[in-house]
mmCIF file of C-alpha atoms in Angstrom:
data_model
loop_
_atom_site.group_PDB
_atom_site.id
_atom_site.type_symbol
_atom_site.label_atom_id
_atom_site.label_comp_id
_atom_site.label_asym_id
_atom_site.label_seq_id
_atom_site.Cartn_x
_atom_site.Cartn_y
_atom_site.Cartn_z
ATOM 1 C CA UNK M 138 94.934 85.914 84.588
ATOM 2 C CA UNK M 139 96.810 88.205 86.893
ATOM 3 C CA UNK M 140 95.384 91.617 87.781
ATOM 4 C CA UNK M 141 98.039 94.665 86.415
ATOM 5 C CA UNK M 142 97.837 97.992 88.512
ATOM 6 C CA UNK M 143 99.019 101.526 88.332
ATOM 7 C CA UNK M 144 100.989 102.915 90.705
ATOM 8 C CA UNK M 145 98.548 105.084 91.818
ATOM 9 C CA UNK M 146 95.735 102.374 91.966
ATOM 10 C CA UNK M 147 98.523 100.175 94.344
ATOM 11 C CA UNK M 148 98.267 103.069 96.800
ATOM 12 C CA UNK M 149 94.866 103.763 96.702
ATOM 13 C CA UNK M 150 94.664 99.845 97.534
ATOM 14 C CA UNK M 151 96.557 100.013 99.944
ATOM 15 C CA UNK M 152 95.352 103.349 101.355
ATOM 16 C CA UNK M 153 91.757 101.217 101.736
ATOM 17 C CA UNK M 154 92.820 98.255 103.534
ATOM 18 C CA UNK M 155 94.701 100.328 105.809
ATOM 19 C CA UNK M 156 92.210 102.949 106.453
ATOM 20 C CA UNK M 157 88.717 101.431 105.944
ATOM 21 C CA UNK M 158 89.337 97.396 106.331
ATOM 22 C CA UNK M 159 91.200 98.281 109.002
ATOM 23 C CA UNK M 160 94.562 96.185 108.354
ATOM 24 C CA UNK M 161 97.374 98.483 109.551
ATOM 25 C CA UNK M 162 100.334 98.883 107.758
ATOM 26 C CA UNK M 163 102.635 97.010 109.721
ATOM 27 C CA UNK M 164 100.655 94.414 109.287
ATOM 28 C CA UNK M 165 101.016 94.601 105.212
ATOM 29 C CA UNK M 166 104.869 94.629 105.581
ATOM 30 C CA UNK M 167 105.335 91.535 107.762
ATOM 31 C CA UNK M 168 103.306 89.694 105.142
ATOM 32 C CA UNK M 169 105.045 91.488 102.161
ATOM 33 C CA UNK M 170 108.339 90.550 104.300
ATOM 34 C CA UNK M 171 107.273 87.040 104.355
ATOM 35 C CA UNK M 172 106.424 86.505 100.978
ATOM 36 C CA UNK M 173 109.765 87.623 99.676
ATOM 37 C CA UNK M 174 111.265 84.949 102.253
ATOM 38 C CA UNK M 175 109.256 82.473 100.964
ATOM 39 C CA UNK M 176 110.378 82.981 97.351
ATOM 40 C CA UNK M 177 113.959 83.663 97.545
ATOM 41 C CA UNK M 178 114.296 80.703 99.293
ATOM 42 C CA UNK M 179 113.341 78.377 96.559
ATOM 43 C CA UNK M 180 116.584 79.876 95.012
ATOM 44 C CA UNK M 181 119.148 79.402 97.993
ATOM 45 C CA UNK M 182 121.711 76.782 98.018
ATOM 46 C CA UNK M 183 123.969 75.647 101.438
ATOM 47 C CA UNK M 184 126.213 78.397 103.172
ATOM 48 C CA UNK M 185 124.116 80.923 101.671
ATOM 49 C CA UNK M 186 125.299 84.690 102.965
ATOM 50 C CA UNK M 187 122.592 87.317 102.183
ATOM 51 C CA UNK M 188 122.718 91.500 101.913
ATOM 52 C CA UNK M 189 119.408 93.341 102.190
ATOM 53 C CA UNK M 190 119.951 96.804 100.466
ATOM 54 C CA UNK M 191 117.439 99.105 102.298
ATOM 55 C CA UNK M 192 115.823 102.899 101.316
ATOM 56 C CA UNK M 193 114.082 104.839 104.155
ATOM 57 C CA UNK M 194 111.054 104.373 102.753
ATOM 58 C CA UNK M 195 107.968 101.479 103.251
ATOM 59 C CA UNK M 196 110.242 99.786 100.212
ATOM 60 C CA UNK M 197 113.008 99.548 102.442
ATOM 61 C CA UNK M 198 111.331 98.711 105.715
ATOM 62 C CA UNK M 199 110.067 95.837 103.698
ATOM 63 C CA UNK M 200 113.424 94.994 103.365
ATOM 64 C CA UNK M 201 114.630 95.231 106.794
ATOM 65 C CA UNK M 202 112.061 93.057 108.166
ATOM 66 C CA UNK M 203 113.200 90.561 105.015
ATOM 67 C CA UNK M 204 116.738 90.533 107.174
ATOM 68 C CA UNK M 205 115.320 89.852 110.523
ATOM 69 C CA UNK M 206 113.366 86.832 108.961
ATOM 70 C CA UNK M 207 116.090 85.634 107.314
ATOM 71 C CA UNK M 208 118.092 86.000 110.436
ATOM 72 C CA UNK M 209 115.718 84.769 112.505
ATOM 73 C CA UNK M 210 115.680 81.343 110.653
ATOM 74 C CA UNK M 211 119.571 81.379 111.439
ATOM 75 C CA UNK M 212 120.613 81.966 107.564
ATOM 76 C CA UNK M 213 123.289 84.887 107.303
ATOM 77 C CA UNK M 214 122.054 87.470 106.878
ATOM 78 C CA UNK M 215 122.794 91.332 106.993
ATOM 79 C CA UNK M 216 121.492 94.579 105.759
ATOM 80 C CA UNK M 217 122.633 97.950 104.096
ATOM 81 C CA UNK M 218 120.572 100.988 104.691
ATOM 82 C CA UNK M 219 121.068 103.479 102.233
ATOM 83 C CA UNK M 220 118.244 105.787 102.890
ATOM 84 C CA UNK M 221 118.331 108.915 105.431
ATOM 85 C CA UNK M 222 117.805 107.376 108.881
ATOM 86 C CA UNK M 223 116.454 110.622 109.466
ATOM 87 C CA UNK M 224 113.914 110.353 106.612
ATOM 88 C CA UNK M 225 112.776 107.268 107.165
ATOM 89 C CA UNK M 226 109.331 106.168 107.605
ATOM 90 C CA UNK M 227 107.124 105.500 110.338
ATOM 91 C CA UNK M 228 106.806 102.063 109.532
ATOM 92 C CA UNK M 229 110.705 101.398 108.519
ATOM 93 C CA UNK M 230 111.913 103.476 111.516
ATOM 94 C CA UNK M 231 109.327 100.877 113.687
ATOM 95 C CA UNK M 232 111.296 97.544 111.696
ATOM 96 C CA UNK M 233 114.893 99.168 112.507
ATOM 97 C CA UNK M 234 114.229 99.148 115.817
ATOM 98 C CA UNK M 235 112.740 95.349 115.755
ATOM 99 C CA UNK M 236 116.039 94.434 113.531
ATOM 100 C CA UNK M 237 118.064 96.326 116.419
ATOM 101 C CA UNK M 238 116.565 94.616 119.096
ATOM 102 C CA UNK M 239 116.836 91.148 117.593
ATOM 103 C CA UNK M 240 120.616 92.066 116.836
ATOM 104 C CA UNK M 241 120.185 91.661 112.660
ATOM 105 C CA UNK M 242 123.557 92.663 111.426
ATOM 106 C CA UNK M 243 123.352 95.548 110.044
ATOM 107 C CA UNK M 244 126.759 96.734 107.573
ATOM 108 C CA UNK M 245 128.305 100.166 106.053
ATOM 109 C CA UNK M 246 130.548 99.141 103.749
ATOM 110 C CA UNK M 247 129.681 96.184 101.860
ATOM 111 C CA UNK M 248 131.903 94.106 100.402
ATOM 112 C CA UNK M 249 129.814 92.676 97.321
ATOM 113 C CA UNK M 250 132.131 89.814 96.552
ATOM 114 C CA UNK M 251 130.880 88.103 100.042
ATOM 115 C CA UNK M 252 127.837 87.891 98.959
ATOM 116 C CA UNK M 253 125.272 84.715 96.878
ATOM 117 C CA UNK M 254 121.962 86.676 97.031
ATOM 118 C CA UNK M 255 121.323 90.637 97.251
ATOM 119 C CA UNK M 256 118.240 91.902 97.898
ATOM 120 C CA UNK M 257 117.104 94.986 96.175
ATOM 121 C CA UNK M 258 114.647 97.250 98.811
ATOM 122 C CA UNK M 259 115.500 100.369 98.041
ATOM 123 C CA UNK M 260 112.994 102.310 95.980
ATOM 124 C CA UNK M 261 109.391 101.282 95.217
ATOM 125 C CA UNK M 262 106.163 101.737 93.021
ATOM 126 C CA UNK M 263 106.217 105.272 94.254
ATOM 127 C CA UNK M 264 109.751 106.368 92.354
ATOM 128 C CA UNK M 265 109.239 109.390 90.671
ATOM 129 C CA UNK M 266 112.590 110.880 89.585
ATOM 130 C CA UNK M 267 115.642 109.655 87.960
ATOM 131 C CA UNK M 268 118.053 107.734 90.150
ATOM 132 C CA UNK M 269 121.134 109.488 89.937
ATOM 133 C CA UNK M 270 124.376 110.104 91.798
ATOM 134 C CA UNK M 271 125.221 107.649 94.826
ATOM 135 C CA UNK M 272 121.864 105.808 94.216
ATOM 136 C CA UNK M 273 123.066 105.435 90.310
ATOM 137 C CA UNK M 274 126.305 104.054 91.456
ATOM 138 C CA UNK M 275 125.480 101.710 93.912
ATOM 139 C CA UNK M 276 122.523 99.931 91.656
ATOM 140 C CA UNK M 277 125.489 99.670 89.386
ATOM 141 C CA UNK M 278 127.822 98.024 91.867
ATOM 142 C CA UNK M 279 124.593 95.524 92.635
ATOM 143 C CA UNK M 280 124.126 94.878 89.588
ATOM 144 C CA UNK M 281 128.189 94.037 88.507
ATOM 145 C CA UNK M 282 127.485 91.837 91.477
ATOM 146 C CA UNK M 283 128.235 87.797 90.816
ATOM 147 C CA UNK M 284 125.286 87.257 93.602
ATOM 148 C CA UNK M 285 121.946 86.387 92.667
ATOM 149 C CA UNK M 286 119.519 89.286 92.798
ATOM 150 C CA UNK M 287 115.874 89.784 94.306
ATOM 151 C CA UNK M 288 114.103 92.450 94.440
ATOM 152 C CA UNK M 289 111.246 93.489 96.621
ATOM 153 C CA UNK M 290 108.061 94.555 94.552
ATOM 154 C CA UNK M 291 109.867 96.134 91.410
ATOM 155 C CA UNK M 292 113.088 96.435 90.867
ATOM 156 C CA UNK M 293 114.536 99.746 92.397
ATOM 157 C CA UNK M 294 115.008 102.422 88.968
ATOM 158 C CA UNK M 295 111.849 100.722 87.168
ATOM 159 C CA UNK M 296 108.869 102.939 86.594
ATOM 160 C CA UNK M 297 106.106 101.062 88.254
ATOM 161 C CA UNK M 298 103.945 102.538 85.248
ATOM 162 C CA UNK M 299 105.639 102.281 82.248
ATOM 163 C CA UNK M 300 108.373 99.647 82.540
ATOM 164 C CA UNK M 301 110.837 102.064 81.315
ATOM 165 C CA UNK M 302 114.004 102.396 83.784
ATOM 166 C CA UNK M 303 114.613 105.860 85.377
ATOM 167 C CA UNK M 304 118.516 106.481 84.494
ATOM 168 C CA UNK M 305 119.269 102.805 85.609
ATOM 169 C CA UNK M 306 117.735 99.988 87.188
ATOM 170 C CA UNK M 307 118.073 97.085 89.254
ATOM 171 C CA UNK M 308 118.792 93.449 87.484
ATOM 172 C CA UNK M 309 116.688 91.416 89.476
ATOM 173 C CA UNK M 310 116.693 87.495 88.376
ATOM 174 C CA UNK M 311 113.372 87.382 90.810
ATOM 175 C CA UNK M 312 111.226 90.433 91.424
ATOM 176 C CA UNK M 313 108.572 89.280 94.508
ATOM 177 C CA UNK M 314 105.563 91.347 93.478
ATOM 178 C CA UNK M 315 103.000 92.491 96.472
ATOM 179 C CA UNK M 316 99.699 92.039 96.028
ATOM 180 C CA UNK M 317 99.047 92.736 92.496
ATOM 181 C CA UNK M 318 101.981 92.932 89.657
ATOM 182 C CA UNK M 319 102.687 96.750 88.340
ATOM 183 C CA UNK M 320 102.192 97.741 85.132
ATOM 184 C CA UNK M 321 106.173 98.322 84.675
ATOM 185 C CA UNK M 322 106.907 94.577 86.070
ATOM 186 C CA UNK M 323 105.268 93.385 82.866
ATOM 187 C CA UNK M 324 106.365 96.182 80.259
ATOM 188 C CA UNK M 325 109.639 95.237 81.795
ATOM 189 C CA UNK M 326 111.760 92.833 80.112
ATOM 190 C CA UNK M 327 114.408 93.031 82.845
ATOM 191 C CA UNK M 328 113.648 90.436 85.407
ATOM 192 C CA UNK M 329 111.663 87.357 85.853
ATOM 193 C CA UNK M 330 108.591 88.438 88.158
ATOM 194 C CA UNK M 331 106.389 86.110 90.818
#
């Protein structure tokens, strides 16, 4: 049986093994980065072409490091960040400049057609307001999407809690959960979780 947690009990988790076990955080995303290679490729077929969909927070520098894996094992790749460069994180601002020194593509405009597989990093377990506005509309162009859809922990508009989507949510066909599954991944009858 599979262990459910709370939002708040993820981040006290992970609060502990960063602060007290002494695993730093980077450390967490490369593995949380590698995990969600390891699963989405069980799903990719030949001439596969892959957009990473980034927020500027941990979420999304999850996701960036996702593209430099990805590019690293010479699958096309690129990535979309969304968030406020300004905003972002220590530890996302840290994988932009890996993905910028190992030349990841990194796009503006997307063209969603190009696309087999989108991955969904934009928004975590930590969500706490109703995605609205640009965020609304482009979960709505991913999701209108013909690609097939992963997303990195939860699915970005899912209330990590509850299940219940914020306004609207991601349509993952995989969610890669970290560490334990959330609450919401199981209330959720929107995606197929691992």
């Amino acid at each position: 049986m599979k262990k459910l947690v709370t939002c708040k009990e993820m981040k006290d988790l992970d609060s502990t093994t960063i602060r007290e076990i002494g695993v730093p955080s980077e450390v967490l995303m490369e593995r949380a980065a590698l995990k969600v290679v390891e699963e989405t490729e069980k799903y990719l077929q030949k001439d596969e072409r892959i957009l990473v969909v980034c927020g500027s927070g941990n979420n999304g520098g999850d996701g960036i490091a996702v593209a430099r894996l990805f590019h690293l094992k010479g699958i096309r790749v690129e990535f979309y960040m969304v968030g406020n460069k300004d905003k972002m994180t220590r530890e996302t601002a840290l994988q932009y400049k890996i993905a910028s020194g190992y030349r990841v593509p990194e796009v503006n405009n997307p063209q969603w057609s190009e696309y087999t597989t989108i991955v969904d990093a934009i928004f975590g377990v930590g969500l706490s307001r109703s995605v609205e506005g640009k965020y609304a509309e482009l979960i709505s162009t991913m999701n209108r999407a013909s690609a097939y859809k992963v997303a990195v922990d939860i699915p970005s508009g899912i209330d990590s809690d509850t299940g219940f989507e914020k306004g609207i949510a991601f349509r993952a066909d995989l969610t890669v959960t970290l560490l334990f599954a959330k609450e919401g991944c199981v209330l959720s009858r929107t995606h197929v979780w691992r």
